[in-house]
XYZ file of N, CA, C and O in Angstrom:
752
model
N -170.464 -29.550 -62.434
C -169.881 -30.126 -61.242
C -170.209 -31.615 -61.119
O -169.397 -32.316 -60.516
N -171.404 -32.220 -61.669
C -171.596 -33.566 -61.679
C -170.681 -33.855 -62.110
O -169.908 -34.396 -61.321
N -170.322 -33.735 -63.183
C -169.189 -34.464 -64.412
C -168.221 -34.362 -63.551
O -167.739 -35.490 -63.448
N -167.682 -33.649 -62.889
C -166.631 -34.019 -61.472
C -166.723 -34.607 -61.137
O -165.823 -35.384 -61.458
N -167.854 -35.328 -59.963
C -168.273 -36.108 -58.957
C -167.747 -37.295 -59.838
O -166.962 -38.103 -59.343
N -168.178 -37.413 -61.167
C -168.344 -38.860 -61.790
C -166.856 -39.184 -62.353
O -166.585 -40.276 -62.853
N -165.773 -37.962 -62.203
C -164.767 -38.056 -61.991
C -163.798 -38.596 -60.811
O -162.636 -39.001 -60.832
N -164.149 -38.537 -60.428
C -163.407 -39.783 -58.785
C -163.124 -38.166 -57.901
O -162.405 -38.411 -56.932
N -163.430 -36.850 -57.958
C -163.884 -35.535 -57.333
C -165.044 -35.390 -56.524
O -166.212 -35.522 -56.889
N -164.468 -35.006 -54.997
C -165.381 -35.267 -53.817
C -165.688 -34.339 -53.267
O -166.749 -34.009 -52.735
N -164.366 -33.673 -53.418
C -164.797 -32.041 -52.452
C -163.808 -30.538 -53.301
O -162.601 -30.650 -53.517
N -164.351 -29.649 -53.556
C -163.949 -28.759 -53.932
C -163.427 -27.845 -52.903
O -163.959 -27.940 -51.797
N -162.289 -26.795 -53.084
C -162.218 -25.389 -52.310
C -162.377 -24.424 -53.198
O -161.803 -24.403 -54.287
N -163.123 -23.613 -52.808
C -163.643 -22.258 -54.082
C -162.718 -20.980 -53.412
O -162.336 -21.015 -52.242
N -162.434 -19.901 -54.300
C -161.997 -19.255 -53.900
C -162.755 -18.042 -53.755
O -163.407 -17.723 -54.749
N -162.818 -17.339 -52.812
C -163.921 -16.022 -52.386
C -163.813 -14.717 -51.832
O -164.561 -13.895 -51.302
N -161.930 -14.877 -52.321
C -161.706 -13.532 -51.872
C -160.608 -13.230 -52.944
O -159.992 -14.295 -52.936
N -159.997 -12.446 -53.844
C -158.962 -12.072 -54.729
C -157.895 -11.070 -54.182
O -158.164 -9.958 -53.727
N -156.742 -11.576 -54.279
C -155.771 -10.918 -54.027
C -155.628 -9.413 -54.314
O -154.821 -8.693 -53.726
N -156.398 -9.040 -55.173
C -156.495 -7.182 -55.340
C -157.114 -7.181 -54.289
O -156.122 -6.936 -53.603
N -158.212 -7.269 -53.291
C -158.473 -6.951 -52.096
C -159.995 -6.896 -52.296
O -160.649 -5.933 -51.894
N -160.544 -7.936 -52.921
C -161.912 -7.896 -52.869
C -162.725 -9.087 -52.748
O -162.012 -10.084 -52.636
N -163.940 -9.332 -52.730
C -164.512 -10.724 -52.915
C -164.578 -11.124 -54.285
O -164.462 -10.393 -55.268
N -164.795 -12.484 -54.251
C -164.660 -12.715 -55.704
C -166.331 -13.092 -55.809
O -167.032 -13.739 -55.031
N -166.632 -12.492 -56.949
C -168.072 -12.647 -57.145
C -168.620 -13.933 -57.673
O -169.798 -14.245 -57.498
N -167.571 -14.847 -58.465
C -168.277 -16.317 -58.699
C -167.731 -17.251 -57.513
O -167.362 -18.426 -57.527
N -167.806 -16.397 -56.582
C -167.974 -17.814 -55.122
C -169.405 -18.216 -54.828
O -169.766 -19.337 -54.468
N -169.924 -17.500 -54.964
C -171.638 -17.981 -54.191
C -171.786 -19.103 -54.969
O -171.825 -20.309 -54.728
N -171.853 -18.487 -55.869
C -172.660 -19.665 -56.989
C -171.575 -20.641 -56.780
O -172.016 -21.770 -56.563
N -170.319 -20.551 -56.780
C -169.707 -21.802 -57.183
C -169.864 -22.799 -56.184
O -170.024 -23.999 -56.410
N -169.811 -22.253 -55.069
C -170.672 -23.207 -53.696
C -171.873 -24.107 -53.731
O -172.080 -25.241 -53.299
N -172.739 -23.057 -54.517
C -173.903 -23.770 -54.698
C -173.551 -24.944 -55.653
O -173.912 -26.086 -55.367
N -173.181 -24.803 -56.248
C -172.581 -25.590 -57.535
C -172.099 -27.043 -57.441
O -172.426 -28.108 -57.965
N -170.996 -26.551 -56.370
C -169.798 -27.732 -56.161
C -171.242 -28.843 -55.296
O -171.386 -30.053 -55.472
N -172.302 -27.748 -54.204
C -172.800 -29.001 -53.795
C -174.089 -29.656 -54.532
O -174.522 -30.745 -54.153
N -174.796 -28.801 -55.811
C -175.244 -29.526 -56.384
C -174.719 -30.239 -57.492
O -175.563 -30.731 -58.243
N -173.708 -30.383 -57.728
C -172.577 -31.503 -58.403
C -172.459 -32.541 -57.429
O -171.658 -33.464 -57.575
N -173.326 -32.419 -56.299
C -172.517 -33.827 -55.562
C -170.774 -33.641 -54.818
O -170.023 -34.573 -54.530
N -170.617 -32.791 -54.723
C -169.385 -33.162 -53.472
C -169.654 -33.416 -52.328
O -170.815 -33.270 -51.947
N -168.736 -33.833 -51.526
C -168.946 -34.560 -50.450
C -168.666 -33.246 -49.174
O -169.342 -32.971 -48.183
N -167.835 -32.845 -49.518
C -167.371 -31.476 -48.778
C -166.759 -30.664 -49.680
O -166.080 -31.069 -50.623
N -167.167 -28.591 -49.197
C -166.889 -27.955 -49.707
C -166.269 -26.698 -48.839
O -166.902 -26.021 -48.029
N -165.140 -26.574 -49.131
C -164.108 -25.957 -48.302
C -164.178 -24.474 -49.385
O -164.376 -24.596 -50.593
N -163.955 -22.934 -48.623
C -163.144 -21.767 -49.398
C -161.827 -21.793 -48.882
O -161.216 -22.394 -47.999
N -161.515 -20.588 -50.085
C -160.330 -20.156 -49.532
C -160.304 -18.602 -49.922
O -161.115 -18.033 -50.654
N -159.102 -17.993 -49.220
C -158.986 -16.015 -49.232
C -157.616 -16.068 -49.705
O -156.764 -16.766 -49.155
N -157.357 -15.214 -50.887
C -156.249 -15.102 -51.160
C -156.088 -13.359 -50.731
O -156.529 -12.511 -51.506
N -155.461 -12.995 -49.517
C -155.840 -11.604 -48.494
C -154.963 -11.037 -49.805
O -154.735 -11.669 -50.836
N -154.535 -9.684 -49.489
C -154.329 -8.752 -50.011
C -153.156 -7.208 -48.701
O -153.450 -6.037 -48.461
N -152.118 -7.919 -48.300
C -151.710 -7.354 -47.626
C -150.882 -5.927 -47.745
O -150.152 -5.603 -46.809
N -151.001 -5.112 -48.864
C -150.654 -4.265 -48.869
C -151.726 -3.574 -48.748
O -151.492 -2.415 -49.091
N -152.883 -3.736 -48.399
C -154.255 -3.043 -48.635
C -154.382 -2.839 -46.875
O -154.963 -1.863 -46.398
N -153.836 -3.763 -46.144
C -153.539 -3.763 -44.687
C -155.263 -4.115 -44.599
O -155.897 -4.800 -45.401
N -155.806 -3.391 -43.318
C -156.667 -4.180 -42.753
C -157.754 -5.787 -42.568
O -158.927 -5.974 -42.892
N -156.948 -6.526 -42.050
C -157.405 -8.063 -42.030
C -158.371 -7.932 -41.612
O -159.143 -8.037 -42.565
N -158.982 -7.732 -40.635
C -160.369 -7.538 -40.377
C -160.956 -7.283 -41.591
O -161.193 -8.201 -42.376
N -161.263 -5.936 -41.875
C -161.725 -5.719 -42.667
C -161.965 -6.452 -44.337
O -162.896 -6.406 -45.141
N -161.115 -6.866 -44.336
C -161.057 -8.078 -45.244
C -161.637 -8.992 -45.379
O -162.059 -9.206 -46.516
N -161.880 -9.774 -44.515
C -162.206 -10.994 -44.075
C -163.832 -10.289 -43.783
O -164.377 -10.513 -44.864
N -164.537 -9.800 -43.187
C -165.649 -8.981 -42.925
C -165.990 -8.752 -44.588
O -167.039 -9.165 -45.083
N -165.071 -8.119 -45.277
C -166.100 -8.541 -46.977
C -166.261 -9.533 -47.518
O -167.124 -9.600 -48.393
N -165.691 -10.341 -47.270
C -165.631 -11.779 -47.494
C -166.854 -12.566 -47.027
O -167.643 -13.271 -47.656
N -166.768 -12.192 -45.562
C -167.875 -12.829 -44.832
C -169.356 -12.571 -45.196
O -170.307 -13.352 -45.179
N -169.272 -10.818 -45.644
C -170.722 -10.221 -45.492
C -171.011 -10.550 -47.242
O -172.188 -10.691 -47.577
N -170.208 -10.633 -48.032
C -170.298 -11.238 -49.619
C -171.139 -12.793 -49.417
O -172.030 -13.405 -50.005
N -170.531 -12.932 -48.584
C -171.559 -14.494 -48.623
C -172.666 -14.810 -47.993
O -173.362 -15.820 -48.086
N -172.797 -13.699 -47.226
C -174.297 -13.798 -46.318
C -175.337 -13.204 -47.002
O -176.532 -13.299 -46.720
N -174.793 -12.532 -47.996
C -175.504 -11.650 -49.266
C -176.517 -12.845 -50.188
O -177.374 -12.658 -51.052
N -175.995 -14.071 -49.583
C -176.216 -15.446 -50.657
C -176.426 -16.607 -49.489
O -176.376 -17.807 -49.760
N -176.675 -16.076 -48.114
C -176.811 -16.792 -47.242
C -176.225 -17.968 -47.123
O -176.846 -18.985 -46.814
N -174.794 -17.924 -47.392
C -173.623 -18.948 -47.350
C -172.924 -18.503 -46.123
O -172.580 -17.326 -46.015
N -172.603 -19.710 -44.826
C -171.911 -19.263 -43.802
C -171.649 -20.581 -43.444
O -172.220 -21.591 -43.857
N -170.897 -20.504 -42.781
C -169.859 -21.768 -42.159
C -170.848 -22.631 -41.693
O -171.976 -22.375 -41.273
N -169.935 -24.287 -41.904
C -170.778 -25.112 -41.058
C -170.982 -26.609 -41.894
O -171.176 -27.565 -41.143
N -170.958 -26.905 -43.356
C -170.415 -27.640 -44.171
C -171.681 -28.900 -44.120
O -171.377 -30.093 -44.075
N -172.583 -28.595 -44.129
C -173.864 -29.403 -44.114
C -174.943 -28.525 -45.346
O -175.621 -27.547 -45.031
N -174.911 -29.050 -46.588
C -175.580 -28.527 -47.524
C -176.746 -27.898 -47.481
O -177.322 -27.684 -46.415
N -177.153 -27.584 -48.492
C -176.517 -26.289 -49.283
C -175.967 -24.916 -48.582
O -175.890 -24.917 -47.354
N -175.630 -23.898 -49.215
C -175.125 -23.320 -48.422
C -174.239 -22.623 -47.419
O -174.268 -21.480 -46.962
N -173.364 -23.760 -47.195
C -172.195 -23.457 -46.163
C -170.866 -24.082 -46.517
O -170.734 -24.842 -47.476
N -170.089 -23.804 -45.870
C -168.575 -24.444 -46.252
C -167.991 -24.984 -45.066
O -168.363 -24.582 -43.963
N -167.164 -25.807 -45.186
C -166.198 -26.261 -43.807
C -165.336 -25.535 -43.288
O -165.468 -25.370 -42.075
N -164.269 -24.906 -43.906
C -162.979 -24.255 -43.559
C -162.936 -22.966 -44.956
O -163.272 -22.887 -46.138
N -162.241 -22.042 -43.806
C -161.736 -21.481 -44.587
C -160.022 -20.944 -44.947
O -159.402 -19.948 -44.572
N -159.671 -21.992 -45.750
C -158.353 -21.704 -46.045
C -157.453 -20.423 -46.448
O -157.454 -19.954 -47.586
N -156.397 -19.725 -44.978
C -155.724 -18.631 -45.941
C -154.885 -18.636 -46.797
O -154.175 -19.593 -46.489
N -154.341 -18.030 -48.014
C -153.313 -18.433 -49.069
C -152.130 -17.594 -48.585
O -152.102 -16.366 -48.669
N -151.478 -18.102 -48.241
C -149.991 -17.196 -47.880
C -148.883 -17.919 -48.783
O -148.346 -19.017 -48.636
N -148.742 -17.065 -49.640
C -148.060 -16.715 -51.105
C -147.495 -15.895 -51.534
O -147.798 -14.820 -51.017
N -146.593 -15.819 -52.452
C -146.508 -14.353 -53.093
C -145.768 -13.551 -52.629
O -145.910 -12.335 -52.501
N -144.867 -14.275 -52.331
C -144.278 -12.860 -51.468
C -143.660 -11.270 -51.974
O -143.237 -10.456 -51.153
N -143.695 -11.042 -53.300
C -144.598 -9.968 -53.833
C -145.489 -9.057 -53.060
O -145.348 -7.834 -53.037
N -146.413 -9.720 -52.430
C -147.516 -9.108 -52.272
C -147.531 -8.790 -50.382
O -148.392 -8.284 -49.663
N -146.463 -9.233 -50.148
C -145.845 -9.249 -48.657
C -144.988 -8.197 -48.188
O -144.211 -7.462 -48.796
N -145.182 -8.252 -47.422
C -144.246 -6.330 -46.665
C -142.849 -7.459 -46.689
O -143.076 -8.665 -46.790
N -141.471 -6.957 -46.591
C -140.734 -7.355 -46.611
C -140.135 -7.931 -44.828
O -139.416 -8.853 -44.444
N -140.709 -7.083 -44.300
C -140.971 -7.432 -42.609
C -141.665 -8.565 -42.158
O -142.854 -8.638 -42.469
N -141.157 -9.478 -41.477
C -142.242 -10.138 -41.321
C -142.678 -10.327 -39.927
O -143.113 -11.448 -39.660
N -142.645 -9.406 -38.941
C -143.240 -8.886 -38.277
C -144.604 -8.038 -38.611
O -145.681 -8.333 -38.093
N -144.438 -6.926 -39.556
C -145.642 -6.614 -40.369
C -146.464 -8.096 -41.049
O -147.695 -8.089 -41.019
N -146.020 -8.859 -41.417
C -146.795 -9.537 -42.090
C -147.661 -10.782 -40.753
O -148.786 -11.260 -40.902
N -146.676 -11.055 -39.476
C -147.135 -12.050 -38.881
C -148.301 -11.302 -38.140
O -149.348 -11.926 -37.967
N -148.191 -9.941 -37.666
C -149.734 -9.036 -37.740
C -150.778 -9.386 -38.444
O -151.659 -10.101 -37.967
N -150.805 -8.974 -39.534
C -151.480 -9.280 -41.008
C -152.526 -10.447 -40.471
O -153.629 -10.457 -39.926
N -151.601 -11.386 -40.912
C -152.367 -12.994 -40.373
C -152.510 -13.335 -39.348
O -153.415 -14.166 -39.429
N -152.152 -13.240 -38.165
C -152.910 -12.747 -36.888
C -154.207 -12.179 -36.791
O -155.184 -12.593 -36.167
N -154.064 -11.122 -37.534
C -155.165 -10.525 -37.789
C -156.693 -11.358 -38.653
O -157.890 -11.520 -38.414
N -155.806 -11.661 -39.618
C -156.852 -12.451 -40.678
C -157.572 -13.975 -39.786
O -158.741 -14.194 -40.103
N -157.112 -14.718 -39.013
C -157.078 -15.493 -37.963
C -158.158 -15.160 -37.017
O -159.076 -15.927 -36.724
N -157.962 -13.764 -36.478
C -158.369 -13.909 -35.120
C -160.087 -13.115 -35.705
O -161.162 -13.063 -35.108
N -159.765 -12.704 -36.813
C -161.159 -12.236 -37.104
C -162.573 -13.486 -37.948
O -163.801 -13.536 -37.887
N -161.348 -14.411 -38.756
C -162.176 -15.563 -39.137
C -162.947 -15.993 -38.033
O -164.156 -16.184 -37.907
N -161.639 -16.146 -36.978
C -162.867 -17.090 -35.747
C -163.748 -16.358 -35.104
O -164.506 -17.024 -34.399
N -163.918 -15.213 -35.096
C -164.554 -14.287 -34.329
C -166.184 -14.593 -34.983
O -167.231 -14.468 -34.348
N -166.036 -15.053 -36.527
C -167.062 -15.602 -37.050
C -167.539 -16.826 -37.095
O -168.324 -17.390 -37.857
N -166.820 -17.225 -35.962
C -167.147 -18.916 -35.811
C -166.551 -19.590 -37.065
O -167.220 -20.552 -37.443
N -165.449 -19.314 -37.804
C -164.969 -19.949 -39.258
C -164.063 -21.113 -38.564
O -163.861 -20.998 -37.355
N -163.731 -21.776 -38.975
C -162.530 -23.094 -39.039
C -161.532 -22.650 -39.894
O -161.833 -22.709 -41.086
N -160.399 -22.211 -39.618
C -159.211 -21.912 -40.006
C -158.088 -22.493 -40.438
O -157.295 -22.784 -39.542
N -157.725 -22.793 -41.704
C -156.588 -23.417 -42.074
C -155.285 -22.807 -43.094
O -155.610 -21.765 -43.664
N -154.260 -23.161 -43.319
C -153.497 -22.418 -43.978
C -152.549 -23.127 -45.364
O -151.914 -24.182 -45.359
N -152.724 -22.127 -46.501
C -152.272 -23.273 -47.489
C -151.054 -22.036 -48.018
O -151.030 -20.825 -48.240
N -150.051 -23.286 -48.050
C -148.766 -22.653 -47.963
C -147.597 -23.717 -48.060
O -147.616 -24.829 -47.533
N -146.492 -23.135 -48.889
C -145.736 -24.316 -48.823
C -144.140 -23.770 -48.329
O -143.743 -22.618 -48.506
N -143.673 -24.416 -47.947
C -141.844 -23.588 -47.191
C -141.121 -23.090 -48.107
O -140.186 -22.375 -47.744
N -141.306 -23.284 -49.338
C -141.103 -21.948 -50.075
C -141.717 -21.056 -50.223
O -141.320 -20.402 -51.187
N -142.709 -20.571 -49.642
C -143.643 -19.767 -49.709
C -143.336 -18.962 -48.332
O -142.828 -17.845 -48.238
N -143.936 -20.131 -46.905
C -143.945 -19.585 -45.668
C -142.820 -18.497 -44.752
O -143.055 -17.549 -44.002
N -141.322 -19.238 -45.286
C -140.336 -19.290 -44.760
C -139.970 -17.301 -45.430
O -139.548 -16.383 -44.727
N -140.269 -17.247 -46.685
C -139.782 -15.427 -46.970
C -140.827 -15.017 -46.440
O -140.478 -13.972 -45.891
N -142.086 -15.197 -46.215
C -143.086 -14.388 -45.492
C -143.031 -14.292 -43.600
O -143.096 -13.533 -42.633
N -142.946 -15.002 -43.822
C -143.094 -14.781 -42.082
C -141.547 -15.478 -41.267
O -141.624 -15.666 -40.053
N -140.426 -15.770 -41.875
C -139.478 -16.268 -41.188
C -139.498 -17.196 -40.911
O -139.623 -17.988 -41.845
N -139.421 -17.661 -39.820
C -138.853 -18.999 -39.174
C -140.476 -19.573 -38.228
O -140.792 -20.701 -37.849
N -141.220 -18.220 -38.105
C -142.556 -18.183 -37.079
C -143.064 -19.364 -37.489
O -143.107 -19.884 -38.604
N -143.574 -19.834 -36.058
C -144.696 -21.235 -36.409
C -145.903 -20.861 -35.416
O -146.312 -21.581 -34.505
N -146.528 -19.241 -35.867
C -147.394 -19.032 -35.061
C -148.975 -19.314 -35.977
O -150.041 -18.812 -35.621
N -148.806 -20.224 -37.200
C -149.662 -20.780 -37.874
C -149.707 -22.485 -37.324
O -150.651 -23.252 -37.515
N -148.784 -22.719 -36.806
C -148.873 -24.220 -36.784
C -149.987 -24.743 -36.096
O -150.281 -25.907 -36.371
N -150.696 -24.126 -35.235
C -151.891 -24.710 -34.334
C -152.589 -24.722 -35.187
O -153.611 -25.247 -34.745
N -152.810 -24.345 -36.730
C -154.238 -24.559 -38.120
C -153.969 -25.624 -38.817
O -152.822 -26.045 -38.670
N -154.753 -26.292 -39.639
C -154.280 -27.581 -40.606
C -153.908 -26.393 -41.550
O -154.239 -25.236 -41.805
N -152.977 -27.420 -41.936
C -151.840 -27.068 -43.158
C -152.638 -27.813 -44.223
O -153.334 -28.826 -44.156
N -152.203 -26.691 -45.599
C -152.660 -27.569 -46.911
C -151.720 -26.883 -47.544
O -151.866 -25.662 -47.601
N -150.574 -27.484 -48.147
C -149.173 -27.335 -48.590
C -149.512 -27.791 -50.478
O -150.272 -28.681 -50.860
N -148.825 -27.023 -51.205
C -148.486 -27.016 -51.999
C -147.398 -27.619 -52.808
O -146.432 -26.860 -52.896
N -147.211 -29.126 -53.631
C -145.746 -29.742 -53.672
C -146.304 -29.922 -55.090
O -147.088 -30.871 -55.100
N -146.176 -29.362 -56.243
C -146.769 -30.259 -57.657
C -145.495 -30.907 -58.307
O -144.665 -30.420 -59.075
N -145.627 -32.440 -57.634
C -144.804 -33.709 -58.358
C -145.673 -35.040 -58.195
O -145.281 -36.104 -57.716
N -146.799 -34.776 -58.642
C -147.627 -35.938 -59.223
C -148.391 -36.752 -58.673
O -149.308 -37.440 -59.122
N -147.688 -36.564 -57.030
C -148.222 -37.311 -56.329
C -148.870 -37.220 -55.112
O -148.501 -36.490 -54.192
N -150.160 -38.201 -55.086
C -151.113 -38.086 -54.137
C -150.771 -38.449 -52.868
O -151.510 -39.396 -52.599
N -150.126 -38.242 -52.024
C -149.170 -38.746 -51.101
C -148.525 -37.669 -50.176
O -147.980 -36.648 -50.594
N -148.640 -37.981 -49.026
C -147.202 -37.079 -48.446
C -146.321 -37.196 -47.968
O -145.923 -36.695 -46.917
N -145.654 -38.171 -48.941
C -144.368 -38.752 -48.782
C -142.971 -38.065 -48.557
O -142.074 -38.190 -47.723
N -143.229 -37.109 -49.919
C -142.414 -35.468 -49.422
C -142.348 -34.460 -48.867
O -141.562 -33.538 -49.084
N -143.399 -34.553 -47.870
C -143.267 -33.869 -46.878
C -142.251 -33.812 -45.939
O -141.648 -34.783 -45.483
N -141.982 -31.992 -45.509
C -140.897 -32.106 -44.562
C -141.537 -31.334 -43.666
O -142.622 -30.985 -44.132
N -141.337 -30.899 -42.549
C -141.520 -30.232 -41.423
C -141.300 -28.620 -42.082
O -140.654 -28.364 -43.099
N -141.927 -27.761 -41.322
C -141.315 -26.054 -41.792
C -142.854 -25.445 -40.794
O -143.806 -26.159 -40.480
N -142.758 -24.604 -40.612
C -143.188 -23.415 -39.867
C -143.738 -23.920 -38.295
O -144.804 -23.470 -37.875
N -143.221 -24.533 -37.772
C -143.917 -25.532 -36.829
C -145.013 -26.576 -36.958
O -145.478 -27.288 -36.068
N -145.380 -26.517 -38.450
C -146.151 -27.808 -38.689
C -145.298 -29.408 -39.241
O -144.451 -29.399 -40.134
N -145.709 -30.607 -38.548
C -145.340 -31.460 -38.440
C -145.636 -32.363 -39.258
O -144.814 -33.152 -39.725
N -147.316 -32.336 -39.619
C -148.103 -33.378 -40.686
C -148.653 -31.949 -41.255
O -148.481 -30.806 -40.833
N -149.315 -32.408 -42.275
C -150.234 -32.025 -42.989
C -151.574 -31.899 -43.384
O -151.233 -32.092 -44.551
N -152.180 -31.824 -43.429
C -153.546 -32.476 -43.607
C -154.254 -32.565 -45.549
O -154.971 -33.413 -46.080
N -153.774 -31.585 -45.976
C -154.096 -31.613 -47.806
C -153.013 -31.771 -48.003
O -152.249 -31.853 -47.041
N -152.625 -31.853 -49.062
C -151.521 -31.593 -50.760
C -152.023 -31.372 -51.743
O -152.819 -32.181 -52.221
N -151.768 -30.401 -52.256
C -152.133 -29.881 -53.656
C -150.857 -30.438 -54.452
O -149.732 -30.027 -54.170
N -151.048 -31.278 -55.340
C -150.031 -31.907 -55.901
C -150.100 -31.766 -57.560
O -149.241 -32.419 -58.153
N -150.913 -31.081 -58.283
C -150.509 -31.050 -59.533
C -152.453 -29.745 -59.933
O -153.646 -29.595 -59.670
N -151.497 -29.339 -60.555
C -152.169 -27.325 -61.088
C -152.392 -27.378 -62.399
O -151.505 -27.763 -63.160
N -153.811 -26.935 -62.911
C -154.331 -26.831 -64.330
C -154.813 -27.914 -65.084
O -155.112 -27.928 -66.278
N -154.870 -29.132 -63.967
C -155.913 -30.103 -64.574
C -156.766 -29.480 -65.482
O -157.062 -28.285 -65.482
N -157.211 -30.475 -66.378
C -158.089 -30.387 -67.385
C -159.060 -31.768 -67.042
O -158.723 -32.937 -67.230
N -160.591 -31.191 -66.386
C -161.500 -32.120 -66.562
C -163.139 -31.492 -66.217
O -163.679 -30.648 -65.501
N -163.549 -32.694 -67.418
C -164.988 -31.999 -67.955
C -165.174 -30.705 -68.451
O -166.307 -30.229 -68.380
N -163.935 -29.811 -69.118
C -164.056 -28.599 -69.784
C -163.405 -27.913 -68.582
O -163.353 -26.716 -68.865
N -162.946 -28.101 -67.510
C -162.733 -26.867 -66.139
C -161.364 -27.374 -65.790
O -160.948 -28.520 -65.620
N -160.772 -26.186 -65.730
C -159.098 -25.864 -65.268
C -159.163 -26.327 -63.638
O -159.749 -25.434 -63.026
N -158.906 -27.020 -63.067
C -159.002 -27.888 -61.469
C -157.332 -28.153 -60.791
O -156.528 -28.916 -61.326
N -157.135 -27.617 -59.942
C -155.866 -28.565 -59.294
C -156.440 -28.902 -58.284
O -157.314 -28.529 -57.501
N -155.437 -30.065 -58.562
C -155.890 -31.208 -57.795
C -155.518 -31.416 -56.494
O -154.603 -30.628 -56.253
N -155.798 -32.152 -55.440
C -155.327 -32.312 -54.072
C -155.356 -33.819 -53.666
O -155.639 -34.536 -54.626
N -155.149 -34.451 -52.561
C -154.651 -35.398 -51.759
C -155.296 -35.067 -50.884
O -155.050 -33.924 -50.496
N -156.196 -35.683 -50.275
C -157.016 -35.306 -48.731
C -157.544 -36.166 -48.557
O -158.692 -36.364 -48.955
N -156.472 -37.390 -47.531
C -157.026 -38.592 -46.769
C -158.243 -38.929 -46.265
O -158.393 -40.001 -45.680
């Protein structure tokens, strides 16, 4: 993770939950990691698992996986993270309803904060728009949108689910640096 830092790389998001419906077991460490590499901030993220249904419950393995390693919100080293980003993707992996699905994340939402988490959502309007419709009952979270065309910027940004700005861009997937597969982001 140094060899990052010394890469013009400030803050990582780890991922700590896998879409089959479980925690992912190289989050602890990778936390620890990103902040003894020197980042500046270290954000997760949950890629839920909605055919498995219960958000609570989800998010509760997630949570109790990291307390296992005494990692909990709060983003002041070692230890803790800032936000935790949901991945709404895939729509594959989405009830075709999206009434069932705006449950779902409702759900996943109202149980993060219940843990005192900071909530954000990474998603892009090709993504948002078959999952949940037209709903902009995500828009009150920072957005971290997905656009890979090169650029660090959010110039191409358009409006979609009731969000207006943005706050990340993930703008280009499978970097190659210091030996580690990285995509990259934009975060003013």
């Amino acid at each position: 993770m140094q060899c990052l830092k010394s890469n013009g790389y400030t803050f990582g998001i780890i991922r700590c939950f896998q879409s089959t419906g479980h925690p992912d077991s190289n989050c602890p460490h990778t936390i620890y990691n990103a902040w003894d590499g020197g980042m500046d901030h270290v954000d997760i993220y949950m890629f839920p698992d909605p055919s498995a249904g219960n958000p609570a419950g989800q998010v509760d393995a997630m949570v109790n996986n990291l307390a296992k390693y005494n990692i909990k919100p709060g983003n002041a080293k070692p230890g803790t993270y800032g936000m935790l980003w949901l991945d709404i993707e895939g729509s594959q992996y989405w009830s075709k309803d999206h009434t069932t699905n705006r449950n779902f994340f409702s759900g996943l939402v109202s149980r993060a904060k219940s843990h005192g988490i900071h909530v954000g959502v990474y998603t892009s309007e090709s993504q948002w728009t078959p999952i949940m419709g037209d709903w902009s009952g995500g828009s009150g979270l920072s957005l971290w949108y997905a656009h890979y065309d090169g650029s660090a910027s959010f110039s191409d940004f358009r409006p979609f689910g009731g969000w207006s700005k943005p706050s990340i861009k993930q703008f280009r997937g499978d970097a190659k640096v210091c030996g580690a597969g990285v995509d990259e982001n934009y975060y003013p």
